[in-house]
mmCIF file of C-alpha atoms in Angstrom:
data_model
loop_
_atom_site.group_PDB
_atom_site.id
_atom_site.type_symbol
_atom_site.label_atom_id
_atom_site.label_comp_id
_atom_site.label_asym_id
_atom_site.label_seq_id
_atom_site.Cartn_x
_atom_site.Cartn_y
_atom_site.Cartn_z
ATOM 1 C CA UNK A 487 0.000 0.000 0.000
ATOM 2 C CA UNK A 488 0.981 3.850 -0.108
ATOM 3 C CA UNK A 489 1.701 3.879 3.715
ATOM 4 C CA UNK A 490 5.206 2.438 3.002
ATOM 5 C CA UNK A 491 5.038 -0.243 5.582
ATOM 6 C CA UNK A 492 5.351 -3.415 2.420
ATOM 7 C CA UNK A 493 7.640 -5.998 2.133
ATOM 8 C CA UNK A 494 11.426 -5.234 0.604
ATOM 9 C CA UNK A 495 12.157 -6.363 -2.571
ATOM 10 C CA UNK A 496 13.911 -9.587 -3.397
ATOM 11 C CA UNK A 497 17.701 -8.870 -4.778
ATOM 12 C CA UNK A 498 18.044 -10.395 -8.854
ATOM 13 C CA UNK A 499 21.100 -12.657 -8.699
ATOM 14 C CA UNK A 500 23.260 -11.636 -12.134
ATOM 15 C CA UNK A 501 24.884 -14.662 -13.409
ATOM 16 C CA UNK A 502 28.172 -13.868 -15.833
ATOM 17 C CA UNK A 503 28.037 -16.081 -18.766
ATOM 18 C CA UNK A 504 31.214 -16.918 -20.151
ATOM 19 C CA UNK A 505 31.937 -17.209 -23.798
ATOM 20 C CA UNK A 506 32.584 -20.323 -25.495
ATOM 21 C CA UNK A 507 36.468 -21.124 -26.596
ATOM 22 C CA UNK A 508 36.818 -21.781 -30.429
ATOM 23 C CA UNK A 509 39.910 -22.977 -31.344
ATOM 24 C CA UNK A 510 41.670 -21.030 -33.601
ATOM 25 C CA UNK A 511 42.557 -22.131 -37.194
ATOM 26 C CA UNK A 512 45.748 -23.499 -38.058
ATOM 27 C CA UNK A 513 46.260 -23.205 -41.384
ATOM 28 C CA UNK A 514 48.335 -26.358 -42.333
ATOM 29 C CA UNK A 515 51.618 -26.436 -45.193
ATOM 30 C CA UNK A 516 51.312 -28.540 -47.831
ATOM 31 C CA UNK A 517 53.615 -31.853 -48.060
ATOM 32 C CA UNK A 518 54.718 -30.984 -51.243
ATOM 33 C CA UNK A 519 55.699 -27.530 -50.526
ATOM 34 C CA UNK A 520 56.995 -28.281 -47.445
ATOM 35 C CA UNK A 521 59.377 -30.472 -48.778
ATOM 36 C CA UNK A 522 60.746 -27.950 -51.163
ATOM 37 C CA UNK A 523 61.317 -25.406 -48.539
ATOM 38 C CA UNK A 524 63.038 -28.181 -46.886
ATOM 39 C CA UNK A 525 65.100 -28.833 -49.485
ATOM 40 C CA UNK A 526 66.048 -24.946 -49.677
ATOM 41 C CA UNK A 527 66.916 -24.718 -46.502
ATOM 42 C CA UNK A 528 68.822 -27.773 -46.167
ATOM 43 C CA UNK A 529 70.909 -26.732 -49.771
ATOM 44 C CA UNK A 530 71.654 -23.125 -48.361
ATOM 45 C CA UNK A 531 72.563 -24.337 -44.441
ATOM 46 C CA UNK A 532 75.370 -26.787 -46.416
ATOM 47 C CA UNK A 533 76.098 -24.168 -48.642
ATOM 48 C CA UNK A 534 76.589 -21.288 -45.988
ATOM 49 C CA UNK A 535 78.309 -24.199 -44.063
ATOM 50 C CA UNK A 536 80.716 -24.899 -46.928
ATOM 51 C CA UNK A 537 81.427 -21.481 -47.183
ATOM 52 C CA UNK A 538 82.163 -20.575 -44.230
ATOM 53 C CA UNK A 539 84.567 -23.423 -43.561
ATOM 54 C CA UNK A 540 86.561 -22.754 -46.951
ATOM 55 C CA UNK A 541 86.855 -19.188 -45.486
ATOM 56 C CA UNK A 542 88.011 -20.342 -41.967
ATOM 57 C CA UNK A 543 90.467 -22.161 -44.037
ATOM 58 C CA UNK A 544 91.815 -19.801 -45.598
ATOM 59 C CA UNK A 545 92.183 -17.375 -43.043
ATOM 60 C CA UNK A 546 93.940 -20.234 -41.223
ATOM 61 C CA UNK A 547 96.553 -20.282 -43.894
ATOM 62 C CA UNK A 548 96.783 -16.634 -44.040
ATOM 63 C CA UNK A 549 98.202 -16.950 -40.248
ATOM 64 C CA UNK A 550 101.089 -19.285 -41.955
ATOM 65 C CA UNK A 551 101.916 -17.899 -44.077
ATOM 66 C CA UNK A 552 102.398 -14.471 -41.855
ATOM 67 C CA UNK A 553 104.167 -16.378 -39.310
ATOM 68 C CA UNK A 554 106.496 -18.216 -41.889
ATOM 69 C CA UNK A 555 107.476 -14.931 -43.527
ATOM 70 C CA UNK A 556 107.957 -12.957 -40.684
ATOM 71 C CA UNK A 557 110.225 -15.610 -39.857
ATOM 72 C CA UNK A 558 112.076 -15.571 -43.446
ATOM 73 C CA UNK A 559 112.818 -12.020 -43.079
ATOM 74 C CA UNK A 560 114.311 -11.933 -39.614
ATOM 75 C CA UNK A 561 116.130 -14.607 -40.449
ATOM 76 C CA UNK A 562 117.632 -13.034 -43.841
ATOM 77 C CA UNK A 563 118.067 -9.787 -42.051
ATOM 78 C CA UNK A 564 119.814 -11.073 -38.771
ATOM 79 C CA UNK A 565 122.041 -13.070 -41.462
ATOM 80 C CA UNK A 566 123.068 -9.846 -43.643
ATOM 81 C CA UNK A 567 123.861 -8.370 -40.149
ATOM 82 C CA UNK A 568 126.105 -10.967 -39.155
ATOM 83 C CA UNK A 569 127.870 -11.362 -42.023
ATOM 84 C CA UNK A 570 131.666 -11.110 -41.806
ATOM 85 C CA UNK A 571 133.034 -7.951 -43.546
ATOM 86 C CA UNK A 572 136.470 -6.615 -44.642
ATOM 87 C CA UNK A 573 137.444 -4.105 -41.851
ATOM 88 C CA UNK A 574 139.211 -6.838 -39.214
ATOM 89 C CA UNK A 575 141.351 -7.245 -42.666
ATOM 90 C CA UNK A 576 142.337 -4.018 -43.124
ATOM 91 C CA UNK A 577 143.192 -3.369 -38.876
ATOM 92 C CA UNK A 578 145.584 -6.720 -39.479
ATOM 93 C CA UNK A 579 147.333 -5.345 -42.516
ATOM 94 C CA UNK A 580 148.088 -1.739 -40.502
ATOM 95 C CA UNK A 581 149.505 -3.485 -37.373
ATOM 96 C CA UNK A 582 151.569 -5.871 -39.490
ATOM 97 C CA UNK A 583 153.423 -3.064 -41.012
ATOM 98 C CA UNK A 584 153.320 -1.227 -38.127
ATOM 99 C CA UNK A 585 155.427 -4.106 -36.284
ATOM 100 C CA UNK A 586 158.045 -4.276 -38.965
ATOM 101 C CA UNK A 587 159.036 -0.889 -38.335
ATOM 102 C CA UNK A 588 162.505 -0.901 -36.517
ATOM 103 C CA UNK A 589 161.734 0.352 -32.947
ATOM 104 C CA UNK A 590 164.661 2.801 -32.795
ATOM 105 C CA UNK A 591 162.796 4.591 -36.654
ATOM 106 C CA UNK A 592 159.552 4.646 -34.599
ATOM 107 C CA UNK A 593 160.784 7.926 -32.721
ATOM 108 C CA UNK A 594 162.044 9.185 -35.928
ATOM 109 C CA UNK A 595 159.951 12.489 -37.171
ATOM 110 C CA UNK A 596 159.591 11.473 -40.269
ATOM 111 C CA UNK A 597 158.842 8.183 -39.419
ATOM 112 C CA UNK A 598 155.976 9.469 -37.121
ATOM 113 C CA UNK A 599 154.698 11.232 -40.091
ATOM 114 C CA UNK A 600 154.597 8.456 -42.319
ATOM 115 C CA UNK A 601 152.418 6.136 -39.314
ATOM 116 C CA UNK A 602 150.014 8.935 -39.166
ATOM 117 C CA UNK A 603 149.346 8.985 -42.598
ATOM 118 C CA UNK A 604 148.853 5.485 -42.615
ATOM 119 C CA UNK A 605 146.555 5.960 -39.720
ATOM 120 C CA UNK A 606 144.494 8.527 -41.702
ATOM 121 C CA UNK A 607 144.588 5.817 -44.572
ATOM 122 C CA UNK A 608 143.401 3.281 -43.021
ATOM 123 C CA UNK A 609 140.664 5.299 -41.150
ATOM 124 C CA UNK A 610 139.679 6.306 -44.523
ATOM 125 C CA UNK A 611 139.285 2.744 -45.574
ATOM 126 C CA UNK A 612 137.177 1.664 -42.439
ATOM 127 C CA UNK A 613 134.229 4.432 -42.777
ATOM 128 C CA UNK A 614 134.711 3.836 -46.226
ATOM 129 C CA UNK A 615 133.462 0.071 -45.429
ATOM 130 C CA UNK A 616 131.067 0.948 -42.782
ATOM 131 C CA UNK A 617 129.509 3.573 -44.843
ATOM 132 C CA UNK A 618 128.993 1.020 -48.077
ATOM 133 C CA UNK A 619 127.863 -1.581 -45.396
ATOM 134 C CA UNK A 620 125.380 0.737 -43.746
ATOM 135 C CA UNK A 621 123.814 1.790 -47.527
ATOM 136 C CA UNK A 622 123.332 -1.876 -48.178
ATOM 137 C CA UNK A 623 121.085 -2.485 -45.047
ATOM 138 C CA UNK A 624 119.418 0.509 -45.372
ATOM 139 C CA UNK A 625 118.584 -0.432 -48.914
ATOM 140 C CA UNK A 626 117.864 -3.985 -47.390
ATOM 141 C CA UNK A 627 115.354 -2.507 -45.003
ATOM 142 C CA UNK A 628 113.536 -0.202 -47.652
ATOM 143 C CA UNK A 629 113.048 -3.078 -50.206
ATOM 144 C CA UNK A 630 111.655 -5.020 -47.348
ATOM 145 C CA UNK A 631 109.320 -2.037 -46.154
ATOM 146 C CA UNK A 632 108.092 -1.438 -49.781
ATOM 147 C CA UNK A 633 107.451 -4.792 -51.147
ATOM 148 C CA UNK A 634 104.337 -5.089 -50.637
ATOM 149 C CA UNK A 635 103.438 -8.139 -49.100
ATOM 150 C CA UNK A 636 101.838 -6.242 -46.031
ATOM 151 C CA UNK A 637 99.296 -4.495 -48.250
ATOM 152 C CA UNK A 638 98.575 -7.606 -50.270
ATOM 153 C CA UNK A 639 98.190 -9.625 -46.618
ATOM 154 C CA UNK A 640 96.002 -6.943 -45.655
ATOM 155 C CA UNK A 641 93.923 -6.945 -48.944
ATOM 156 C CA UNK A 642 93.334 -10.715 -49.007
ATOM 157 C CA UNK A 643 92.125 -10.243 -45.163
ATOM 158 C CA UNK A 644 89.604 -7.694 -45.689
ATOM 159 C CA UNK A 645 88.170 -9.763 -48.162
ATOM 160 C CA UNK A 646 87.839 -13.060 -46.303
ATOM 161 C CA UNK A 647 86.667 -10.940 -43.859
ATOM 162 C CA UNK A 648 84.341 -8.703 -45.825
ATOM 163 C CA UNK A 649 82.693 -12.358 -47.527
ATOM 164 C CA UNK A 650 82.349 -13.708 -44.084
ATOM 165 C CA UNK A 651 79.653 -10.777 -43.068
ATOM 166 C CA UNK A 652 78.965 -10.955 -46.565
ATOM 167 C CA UNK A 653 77.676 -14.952 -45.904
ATOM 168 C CA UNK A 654 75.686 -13.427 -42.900
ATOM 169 C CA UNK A 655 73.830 -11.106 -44.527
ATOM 170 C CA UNK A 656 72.935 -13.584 -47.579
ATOM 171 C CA UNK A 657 71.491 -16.378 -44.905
ATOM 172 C CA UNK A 658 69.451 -13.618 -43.108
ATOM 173 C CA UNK A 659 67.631 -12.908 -46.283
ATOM 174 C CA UNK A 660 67.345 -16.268 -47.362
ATOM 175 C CA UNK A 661 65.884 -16.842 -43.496
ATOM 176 C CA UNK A 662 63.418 -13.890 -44.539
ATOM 177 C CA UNK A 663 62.732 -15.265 -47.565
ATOM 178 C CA UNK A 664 61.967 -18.674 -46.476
ATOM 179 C CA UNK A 665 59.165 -17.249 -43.565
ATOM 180 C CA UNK A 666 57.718 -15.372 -46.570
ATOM 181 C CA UNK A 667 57.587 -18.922 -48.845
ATOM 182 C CA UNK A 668 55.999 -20.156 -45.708
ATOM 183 C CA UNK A 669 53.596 -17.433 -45.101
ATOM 184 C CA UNK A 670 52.611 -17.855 -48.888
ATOM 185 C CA UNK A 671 52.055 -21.409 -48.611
ATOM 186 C CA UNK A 672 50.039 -21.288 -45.713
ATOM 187 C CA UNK A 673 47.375 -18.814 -46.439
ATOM 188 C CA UNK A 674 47.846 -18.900 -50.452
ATOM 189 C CA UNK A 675 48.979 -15.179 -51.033
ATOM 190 C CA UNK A 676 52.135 -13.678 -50.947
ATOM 191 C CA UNK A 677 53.236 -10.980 -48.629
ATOM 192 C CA UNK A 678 53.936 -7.721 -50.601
ATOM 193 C CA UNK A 679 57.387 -7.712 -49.378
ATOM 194 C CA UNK A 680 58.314 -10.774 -50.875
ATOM 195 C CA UNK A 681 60.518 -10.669 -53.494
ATOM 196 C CA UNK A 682 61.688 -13.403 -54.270
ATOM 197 C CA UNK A 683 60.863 -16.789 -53.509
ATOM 198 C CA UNK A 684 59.655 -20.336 -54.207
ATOM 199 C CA UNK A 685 56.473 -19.174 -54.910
ATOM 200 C CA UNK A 686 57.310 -16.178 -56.728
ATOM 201 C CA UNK A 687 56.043 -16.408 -60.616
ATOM 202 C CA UNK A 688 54.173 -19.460 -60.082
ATOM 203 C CA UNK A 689 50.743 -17.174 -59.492
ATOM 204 C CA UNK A 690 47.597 -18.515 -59.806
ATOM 205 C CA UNK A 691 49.059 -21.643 -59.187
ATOM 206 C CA UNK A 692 50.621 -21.477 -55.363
ATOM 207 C CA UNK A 693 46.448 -21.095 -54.277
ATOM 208 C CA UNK A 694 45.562 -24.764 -55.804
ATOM 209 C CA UNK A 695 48.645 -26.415 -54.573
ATOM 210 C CA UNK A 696 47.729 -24.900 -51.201
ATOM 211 C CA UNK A 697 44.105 -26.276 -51.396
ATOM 212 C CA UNK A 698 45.560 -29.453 -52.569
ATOM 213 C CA UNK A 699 47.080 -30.208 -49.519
ATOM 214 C CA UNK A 700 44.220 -28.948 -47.545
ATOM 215 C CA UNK A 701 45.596 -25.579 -46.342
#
């Protein structure tokens, strides 16, 4: 009634209904194309394998090579500097004639005169040799600066080098281009990005091999 003295009203339960799970689709690669991407990836893993190995190789050999003519030219050098030369010679010829002089004739004037020329002679003769034997290692040391073998070293390095990351980049875009393939196969069109491919110029054609195998 209007006097306000009724019964309160019941309170509606609300029950949350919870949505049904549908499993998502999986769309499925077909045998046949997944046995040519397997077969791509296989060839280009042995491939970049091969590769890689030959380059190891080689930069193996590039280390013995260093090694073996670092040790050639040390061992050339070291042998040019211990070579005997013609000054010990020259010393034995001066004190030979200077013994044969009569002892009283070596306080003589003019015989004083005549050692000190020889002296001065023989002096002479020994920068003479040093000199000569000094331009010969000099030029020794220049040819061996300016021959070239450090820039060709260095050449063949940068390019073992330089085909390594080379090798890299080539099996990252093969990677790319194989999730592409994949992504092609599985839903039957290719990704704009793609470029090129297994399934690149086949057309019409990738969408019935894809229904073929039931993707």
């Amino acid at each position: 009634g209007e006097g306000g003295g009724g019964e309160p009203e019941e309170e509606v339960e609300v029950v949350e209904v919870e949505p049904e799970l549908v499993a998502p689709i999986v769309p499925t690669l077909s045998q046949e194309l997944g046995a040519i991407l397997d077969s791509r990836f296989g060839a280009a893993s042995t491939q970049y394998s091969g590769l890689v190995q030959r380059t190891l190789r080689s930069l193996r050999e590039e280390r013995i090579q260093l090694a073996q003519h670092l040790h050639d030219v040390r061992a050339a050098f070291h042998e040019m500097l211990a070579a005997v030369d013609n000054k010990q010679p020259v010393v034995s010829a001066f004190v030979k004639e200077f013994n044969e002089v009569d002892t009283d004739m070596r306080f003589d004037s003019r015989t004083k005169a005549e050692l000190v020329l020889r002296i001065e002679e023989m002096r002479n003769t020994l920068w003479t040799l040093i000199e000569t034997r000094k331009a010969e290692v000099e030029t020794r040391l220049k040819e061996t600066r300016e021959d070239g073998w450090v820039e060709k070293r260095d050449h063949a390095l940068k390019g073992n080098f330089g085909f390594m990351m080379q090798l890299e980049v080539d099996r990252f875009f093969h990677g790319v281009e194989m999730l592409m393939d994949n992504v092609g196969a599985v839903t039957g069109e290719l990704p704009l990005e793609a470029t090129e491919g297994v399934l690149k110029g086949i057309g019409d054609d990738a969408e019935e091999v894809v229904e073929a195998g039931g993707g």
